[in-house]
Amino acid sequence: MQPVRPLITAFLLASSGFAQTSEVTATPVSEPLPAEAAHRIYAEGMGRSQALRLLRDLTGKVGHRLTGSDNFTRACKWAAAEFHAMGLQNVQIEKWGEWKLGWNRGVWIGRIVSPVQLDMYVATSAWTAGTKGLQKAEVVLEASGEDKESPAVAGKWVLSKRKFGLDRTGDEQRAAVCRTVGEAGGLGVIYRAADPDRNFPTRVRVFGSHETALLPLEEVPTTPQIAVQADHFDQLLDLVQSGKSVACEFNIENTFRAGPIELHNVIAEIPGTEKPDEVVIVCGHLDSWHQKQGTTDNGTGATSTMEAARILAAVGVQPKRTIRFCLWGGEEEGLLGSRAYVQKHRTEMPKVSAVFNHDTGTNWAQSLSVTHAMKAQLAPVFAHVTRLLVPPDADWKGNVFDVVGRDQISGGRGGSDNASFLAVGVPGLNWGLRGRSNYFAHTWHTQWDTIDNAIEEYQRHTSTVIAMAALGTANLDALLDRANIIVGGGGGGRGAQSATLAAGWFGAEMEGFKFTSVKADGRAAKLGVQVGDVLKKVGGQAVEQPRQIFQFARETEGDTVTFTFQRGEQTFDVQAKKEDLPQPRGGQGGNPGPGGGTPPGAGTTPPTGGGTPPGGNGGEEEALLVLR
């Protein structure tokens, strides 16, 4: 637990002055976050935290929360009940869309039963077929172009040696193979799970296309496609290729449910006392993928939003502006819930002062990137954060919080839900996170996204920071400045998230392709890159969009990739190992593009941005939000 400073200890020991029913009055104040209010928020958030309790309830009592699933509907009802219990007002489950089908997953079981016995780790993409109970059968290899005769597959499991990527192309290829196998009477297709890497050789990531949920029930896929953890798949393949008779059994409890299926966001408020029509939004997405509990993506962000609401309600704040707490649906499929919210409430957008969005895991909020004008406005708010809080990690050498001023902030083409607001010029801000959680490589969309990877002291810290930020911003003399918000950002293409990923991989901060800072121990520094250098080419090809950095790198032949930089009038080349590149992944929505990988620093999120790195839950569309 984070050390408590002597002054705050005195507050915690006070008898009735800090009872949860006490109020911070709405009398005029000389600063947006009065010292007394800051102390009370700190005492409540750090001394009586419910952050982990909320996260345990969400992940344990509800579990994974795929958009359109029964679990997501339960999560919305659970969150609304919690907001009511906190005493928030205007609590509602607000509809943003409707799909034709629901899809739920149950137990996934896969094992080799002969000639050896092995329990395998298996998973499936969302919106794919189940097995209709436990099915035991012989395993045969998928026919190749060199086979003179296709093996009989009727009543058998078909093992595919193809490498299916975690993107739309991979989805389409798997679906095509499954259709062929199903038409021939096969039970289903078994394939090697994508995305293991050198550091996490058993990592499994599965996503899925929500477009299936838009189909009539009679058109949904009926042939299972089953991903098997890489090492287990390799053992199975060796057995089959040895010529032995191999049998497996699978029980994949995936089920479709006829709709219509209503889709929702959850909204709650602390109304403003002076300017109730002006709003500060605190938010995170409630939905998750379906493989595990959805703890760090994004149970951590959803429940820090709820805990910030609880803290402010408990100390009885009466902000000048309304503080609105929003839990989004459909983030993983393309920021669907937040985009629909912005469209529905488009006339209100000019009065939204700021959007504080929490995504990307359980690490602690250490920075916020804003324009220089915003930084000046927010300085007195975050002065209390730096005065009262200490870093959750004793070995942290930097500031407990940095407000990073930039010439401009950009977004609107993807990433996390703050991008839906940036797309219309609203200050959509994502927290820069630090800490020991290796989010992008370890828990992000994997079988390890479970409650045991949540870090309680980080959740307590972040929720307290969010509460202070929300109240202080709601009490500012004016709305946050909107100049120098660049819609689209990141140089086009896959937008801000590809730029964020590149900056994280290089261990630097970048504006376009120019390096504005370089970490001493980061990859860029080790390659000899300096502040002011500009990336010009990758693998001999000129880069024009951030997504091309890793696209061109992967397309080069050999074990190394050549990066060409310009320094002043000179250019120079450096080589990096191709095996160090982030691996491609993708899906159908929110956080666009091929790519992925681990930013340096054991899951540290670069302070330049937030949201999920490209891929995983990323699609190809990445269209700008259009208001009609």
GROMACS .gro file of C-alpha atoms in nm, residues 115-355:
model
  241
  115PRO     CA    1  -0.237  -4.270  -2.908
  116VAL     CA    2  -0.145  -4.044  -2.612
  117GLN     CA    3  -0.354  -3.838  -2.377
  118LEU     CA    4  -0.304  -3.464  -2.360
  119ASP     CA    5  -0.533  -3.187  -2.241
  120MET     CA    6  -0.482  -2.900  -2.484
  121TYR     CA    7  -0.550  -2.531  -2.438
  122VAL     CA    8  -0.805  -2.436  -2.704
  123ALA     CA    9  -0.997  -2.121  -2.794
  124THR     CA   10  -1.216  -1.990  -3.073
  125SER     CA   11  -1.283  -1.658  -3.236
  126ALA     CA   12  -1.607  -1.488  -3.140
  127TRP     CA   13  -1.913  -1.547  -3.354
  128THR     CA   14  -1.795  -1.891  -3.468
  129ALA     CA   15  -1.974  -2.224  -3.436
  130GLY     CA   16  -1.977  -2.470  -3.148
  131THR     CA   17  -1.955  -2.848  -3.159
  132LYS     CA   18  -2.304  -2.949  -3.041
  133GLY     CA   19  -2.162  -3.137  -2.746
  134LEU     CA   20  -1.851  -3.349  -2.693
  135GLN     CA   21  -1.734  -3.486  -3.028
  136LYS     CA   22  -1.466  -3.757  -3.043
  137ALA     CA   23  -1.319  -3.853  -3.379
  138GLU     CA   24  -1.008  -3.929  -3.582
  139VAL     CA   25  -0.785  -3.639  -3.689
  140VAL     CA   26  -0.672  -3.606  -4.053
  141LEU     CA   27  -0.455  -3.347  -4.227
  142GLU     CA   28  -0.615  -3.092  -4.455
  143ALA     CA   29  -0.554  -3.178  -4.819
  144SER     CA   30  -0.272  -2.987  -4.986
  145GLY     CA   31  -0.229  -2.900  -5.351
  146GLU     CA   32   0.024  -3.181  -5.383
  147ASP     CA   33  -0.217  -3.454  -5.266
  148LYS     CA   34  -0.329  -3.681  -5.548
  149GLU     CA   35  -0.631  -3.780  -5.347
  150SER     CA   36  -0.807  -3.574  -5.085
  151PRO     CA   37  -0.835  -3.754  -4.752
  152ALA     CA   38  -1.183  -3.851  -4.644
  153VAL     CA   39  -1.294  -3.597  -4.385
  154ALA     CA   40  -1.654  -3.697  -4.318
  155GLY     CA   41  -1.703  -3.742  -3.946
  156LYS     CA   42  -1.343  -3.641  -3.871
  157TRP     CA   43  -1.149  -3.348  -3.735
  158VAL     CA   44  -0.939  -3.172  -3.998
  159LEU     CA   45  -0.596  -3.041  -3.896
  160SER     CA   46  -0.479  -2.740  -4.097
  161LYS     CA   47  -0.112  -2.650  -4.124
  162ARG     CA   48  -0.191  -2.306  -4.263
  163LYS     CA   49  -0.082  -2.000  -4.070
  164PHE     CA   50  -0.391  -1.788  -4.026
  165GLY     CA   51  -0.322  -1.428  -3.930
  166LEU     CA   52  -0.517  -1.239  -3.666
  167ASP     CA   53  -0.680  -1.007  -3.914
  168ARG     CA   54  -0.965  -1.004  -4.162
  169THR     CA   55  -0.766  -1.199  -4.417
  170GLY     CA   56  -0.705  -1.472  -4.160
  171ASP     CA   57  -1.074  -1.472  -4.066
  172GLU     CA   58  -1.174  -1.508  -4.429
  173GLN     CA   59  -0.922  -1.786  -4.494
  174ARG     CA   60  -1.036  -1.986  -4.192
  175ALA     CA   61  -1.399  -1.940  -4.285
  176ALA     CA   62  -1.331  -2.064  -4.637
  177VAL     CA   63  -1.151  -2.375  -4.510
  178CYS     CA   64  -1.435  -2.443  -4.267
  179ARG     CA   65  -1.696  -2.415  -4.540
  180THR     CA   66  -1.508  -2.670  -4.751
  181VAL     CA   67  -1.465  -2.906  -4.456
  182GLY     CA   68  -1.827  -2.868  -4.352
  183GLU     CA   69  -1.955  -2.936  -4.701
  184ALA     CA   70  -1.750  -3.257  -4.701
  185GLY     CA   71  -1.902  -3.368  -4.370
  186GLY     CA   72  -1.602  -3.286  -4.147
  187LEU     CA   73  -1.661  -3.206  -3.781
  188GLY     CA   74  -1.446  -2.894  -3.778
  189VAL     CA   75  -1.105  -2.738  -3.842
  190ILE     CA   76  -0.816  -2.738  -3.593
  191TYR     CA   77  -0.545  -2.478  -3.646
  192ARG     CA   78  -0.238  -2.342  -3.470
  193ALA     CA   79  -0.324  -2.043  -3.255
  194ALA     CA   80  -0.159  -1.728  -3.383
  195ASP     CA   81   0.058  -1.484  -3.193
  196PRO     CA   82   0.307  -1.681  -2.984
  197ASP     CA   83   0.640  -1.504  -2.964
  198ARG     CA   84   0.987  -1.554  -2.825
  199ASN     CA   85   0.897  -1.423  -2.479
  200PHE     CA   86   0.548  -1.572  -2.461
  201PRO     CA   87   0.558  -1.890  -2.671
  202THR     CA   88   0.220  -2.016  -2.548
  203ARG     CA   89   0.030  -1.689  -2.594
  204VAL     CA   90  -0.311  -1.720  -2.758
  205ARG     CA   91  -0.512  -1.430  -2.899
  206VAL     CA   92  -0.850  -1.475  -3.065
  207PHE     CA   93  -1.084  -1.203  -3.186
  208GLY     CA   94  -1.370  -1.229  -3.436
  209SER     CA   95  -1.591  -1.044  -3.682
  210HIS     CA   96  -1.903  -0.886  -3.534
  211GLU     CA   97  -2.040  -0.865  -3.887
  212THR     CA   98  -2.166  -1.219  -3.829
  213ALA     CA   99  -2.397  -1.077  -3.560
  214LEU     CA  100  -2.567  -0.874  -3.834
  215LEU     CA  101  -2.671  -1.189  -4.027
  216PRO     CA  102  -2.996  -1.384  -4.006
  217LEU     CA  103  -2.969  -1.688  -3.781
  218GLU     CA  104  -2.993  -1.929  -4.074
  219GLU     CA  105  -2.677  -1.781  -4.230
  220VAL     CA  106  -2.438  -1.818  -3.936
  221PRO     CA  107  -2.139  -2.055  -3.967
  222THR     CA  108  -2.202  -2.412  -3.854
  223THR     CA  109  -1.854  -2.569  -3.874
  224PRO     CA  110  -1.628  -2.510  -3.571
  225GLN     CA  111  -1.285  -2.355  -3.615
  226ILE     CA  112  -1.069  -2.429  -3.312
  227ALA     CA  113  -0.739  -2.259  -3.225
  228VAL     CA  114  -0.493  -2.479  -3.033
  229GLN     CA  115  -0.209  -2.335  -2.825
  230ALA     CA  116   0.110  -2.349  -3.032
  231ASP     CA  117   0.303  -2.612  -2.835
  232HIS     CA  118   0.000  -2.839  -2.805
  233PHE     CA  119  -0.074  -2.802  -3.175
  234ASP     CA  120   0.283  -2.894  -3.263
  235GLN     CA  121   0.257  -3.214  -3.059
  236LEU     CA  122  -0.069  -3.302  -3.229
  237LEU     CA  123   0.073  -3.230  -3.573
  238ASP     CA  124   0.378  -3.448  -3.505
  239LEU     CA  125   0.152  -3.737  -3.409
  240VAL     CA  126  -0.062  -3.704  -3.721
  241GLN     CA  127   0.237  -3.667  -3.953
  242SER     CA  128   0.402  -3.974  -3.799
  243GLY     CA  129   0.133  -4.186  -3.960
  244LYS     CA  130  -0.028  -4.295  -3.635
  245SER     CA  131  -0.401  -4.309  -3.589
  246VAL     CA  132  -0.483  -4.002  -3.381
  247ALA     CA  133  -0.812  -3.923  -3.211
  248CYS     CA  134  -0.922  -3.605  -3.039
  249GLU     CA  135  -1.231  -3.487  -2.863
  250PHE     CA  136  -1.362  -3.134  -2.843
  251ASN     CA  137  -1.651  -2.967  -2.671
  252ILE     CA  138  -1.691  -2.606  -2.781
  253GLU     CA  139  -1.996  -2.447  -2.623
  254ASN     CA  140  -2.045  -2.154  -2.860
  255THR     CA  141  -2.408  -2.063  -2.920
  256PHE     CA  142  -2.596  -1.805  -3.125
  257ARG     CA  143  -2.916  -1.648  -2.996
  258ALA     CA  144  -3.179  -1.493  -3.218
  259GLY     CA  145  -3.228  -1.123  -3.161
  260PRO     CA  146  -3.283  -0.843  -3.187
  261ILE     CA  147  -3.002  -0.779  -2.939
  262GLU     CA  148  -2.999  -0.429  -2.791
  263LEU     CA  149  -2.658  -0.273  -2.727
  264HIS     CA  150  -2.598  -0.018  -2.453
  265ASN     CA  151  -2.371   0.229  -2.277
  266VAL     CA  152  -2.409   0.292  -1.904
  267ILE     CA  153  -2.434   0.656  -1.794
  268ALA     CA  154  -2.443   0.821  -1.449
  269GLU     CA  155  -2.391   1.175  -1.325
  270ILE     CA  156  -2.301   1.413  -1.048
  271PRO     CA  157  -2.497   1.719  -1.168
  272GLY     CA  158  -2.332   2.058  -1.184
  273THR     CA  159  -2.450   2.334  -0.953
  274GLU     CA  160  -2.370   2.638  -1.168
  275LYS     CA  161  -2.334   2.514  -1.525
  276PRO     CA  162  -2.515   2.179  -1.535
  277ASP     CA  163  -2.534   2.178  -1.915
  278GLU     CA  164  -2.153   2.182  -1.937
  279VAL     CA  165  -1.993   1.844  -1.883
  280VAL     CA  166  -1.672   1.667  -1.789
  281ILE     CA  167  -1.680   1.302  -1.899
  282VAL     CA  168  -1.495   1.025  -1.716
  283CYS     CA  169  -1.506   0.699  -1.907
  284GLY     CA  170  -1.376   0.354  -1.996
  285HIS     CA  171  -1.514   0.071  -2.204
  286LEU     CA  172  -1.710  -0.200  -2.031
  287ASP     CA  173  -1.696  -0.460  -2.307
  288SER     CA  174  -1.410  -0.706  -2.356
  289TRP     CA  175  -1.312  -0.995  -2.574
  290HIS     CA  176  -1.432  -1.335  -2.465
  291GLN     CA  177  -1.129  -1.555  -2.404
  292LYS     CA  178  -1.082  -1.471  -2.035
  293GLN     CA  179  -1.210  -1.225  -1.779
  294GLY     CA  180  -1.133  -0.899  -1.956
  295THR     CA  181  -0.951  -0.773  -1.647
  296THR     CA  182  -0.690  -0.537  -1.791
  297ASP     CA  183  -0.884  -0.470  -2.110
  298ASN     CA  184  -1.078  -0.306  -1.983
  299GLY     CA  185  -1.216  -0.406  -1.646
  300THR     CA  186  -0.944  -0.188  -1.493
  301GLY     CA  187  -1.061   0.120  -1.684
  302ALA     CA  188  -1.430   0.056  -1.634
  303THR     CA  189  -1.395   0.010  -1.259
  304SER     CA  190  -1.154   0.302  -1.211
  305THR     CA  191  -1.426   0.514  -1.373
  306MET     CA  192  -1.677   0.372  -1.125
  307GLU     CA  193  -1.442   0.411  -0.829
  308ALA     CA  194  -1.376   0.775  -0.921
  309ALA     CA  195  -1.754   0.825  -0.919
  310ARG     CA  196  -1.781   0.654  -0.582
  311ILE     CA  197  -1.504   0.866  -0.431
  312LEU     CA  198  -1.660   1.193  -0.544
  313ALA     CA  199  -2.007   1.088  -0.430
  314ALA     CA  200  -1.874   0.969  -0.095
  315VAL     CA  201  -1.713   1.303  -0.012
  316GLY     CA  202  -2.021   1.493  -0.130
  317VAL     CA  203  -1.870   1.710  -0.403
  318GLN     CA  204  -2.088   1.971  -0.572
  319PRO     CA  205  -1.904   2.059  -0.893
  320LYS     CA  206  -1.983   2.367  -1.099
  321ARG     CA  207  -2.020   2.153  -1.412
  322THR     CA  208  -2.178   1.811  -1.443
  323ILE     CA  209  -1.942   1.518  -1.413
  324ARG     CA  210  -2.073   1.234  -1.630
  325PHE     CA  211  -1.946   0.878  -1.595
  326CYS     CA  212  -1.975   0.667  -1.909
  327LEU     CA  213  -1.907   0.297  -1.961
  328TRP     CA  214  -1.897   0.221  -2.331
  329GLY     CA  215  -2.001  -0.087  -2.523
  330GLY     CA  216  -1.859  -0.199  -2.856
  331GLU     CA  217  -1.512  -0.049  -2.813
  332GLU     CA  218  -1.342  -0.368  -2.925
  333GLU     CA  219  -1.545  -0.376  -3.246
  334GLY     CA  220  -1.467  -0.021  -3.353
  335LEU     CA  221  -1.547   0.233  -3.077
  336LEU     CA  222  -1.911   0.166  -3.162
  337GLY     CA  223  -2.070   0.273  -2.834
  338SER     CA  224  -1.875   0.596  -2.791
  339ARG     CA  225  -1.913   0.692  -3.157
  340ALA     CA  226  -2.288   0.636  -3.136
  341TYR     CA  227  -2.297   0.847  -2.817
  342VAL     CA  228  -2.122   1.135  -2.988
  343GLN     CA  229  -2.361   1.114  -3.282
  344LYS     CA  230  -2.669   1.097  -3.061
  345HIS     CA  231  -2.551   1.384  -2.840
  346ARG     CA  232  -2.384   1.584  -3.117
  347THR     CA  233  -2.553   1.910  -3.019
  348GLU     CA  234  -2.404   1.876  -2.670
  349MET     CA  235  -2.044   1.832  -2.786
  350PRO     CA  236  -1.957   2.205  -2.776
  351LYS     CA  237  -2.026   2.199  -2.401
  352VAL     CA  238  -1.811   1.895  -2.319
  353SER     CA  239  -1.504   2.039  -2.151
  354ALA     CA  240  -1.292   1.724  -2.142
  355VAL     CA  241  -1.309   1.347  -2.172
   0.00000   0.00000   0.00000
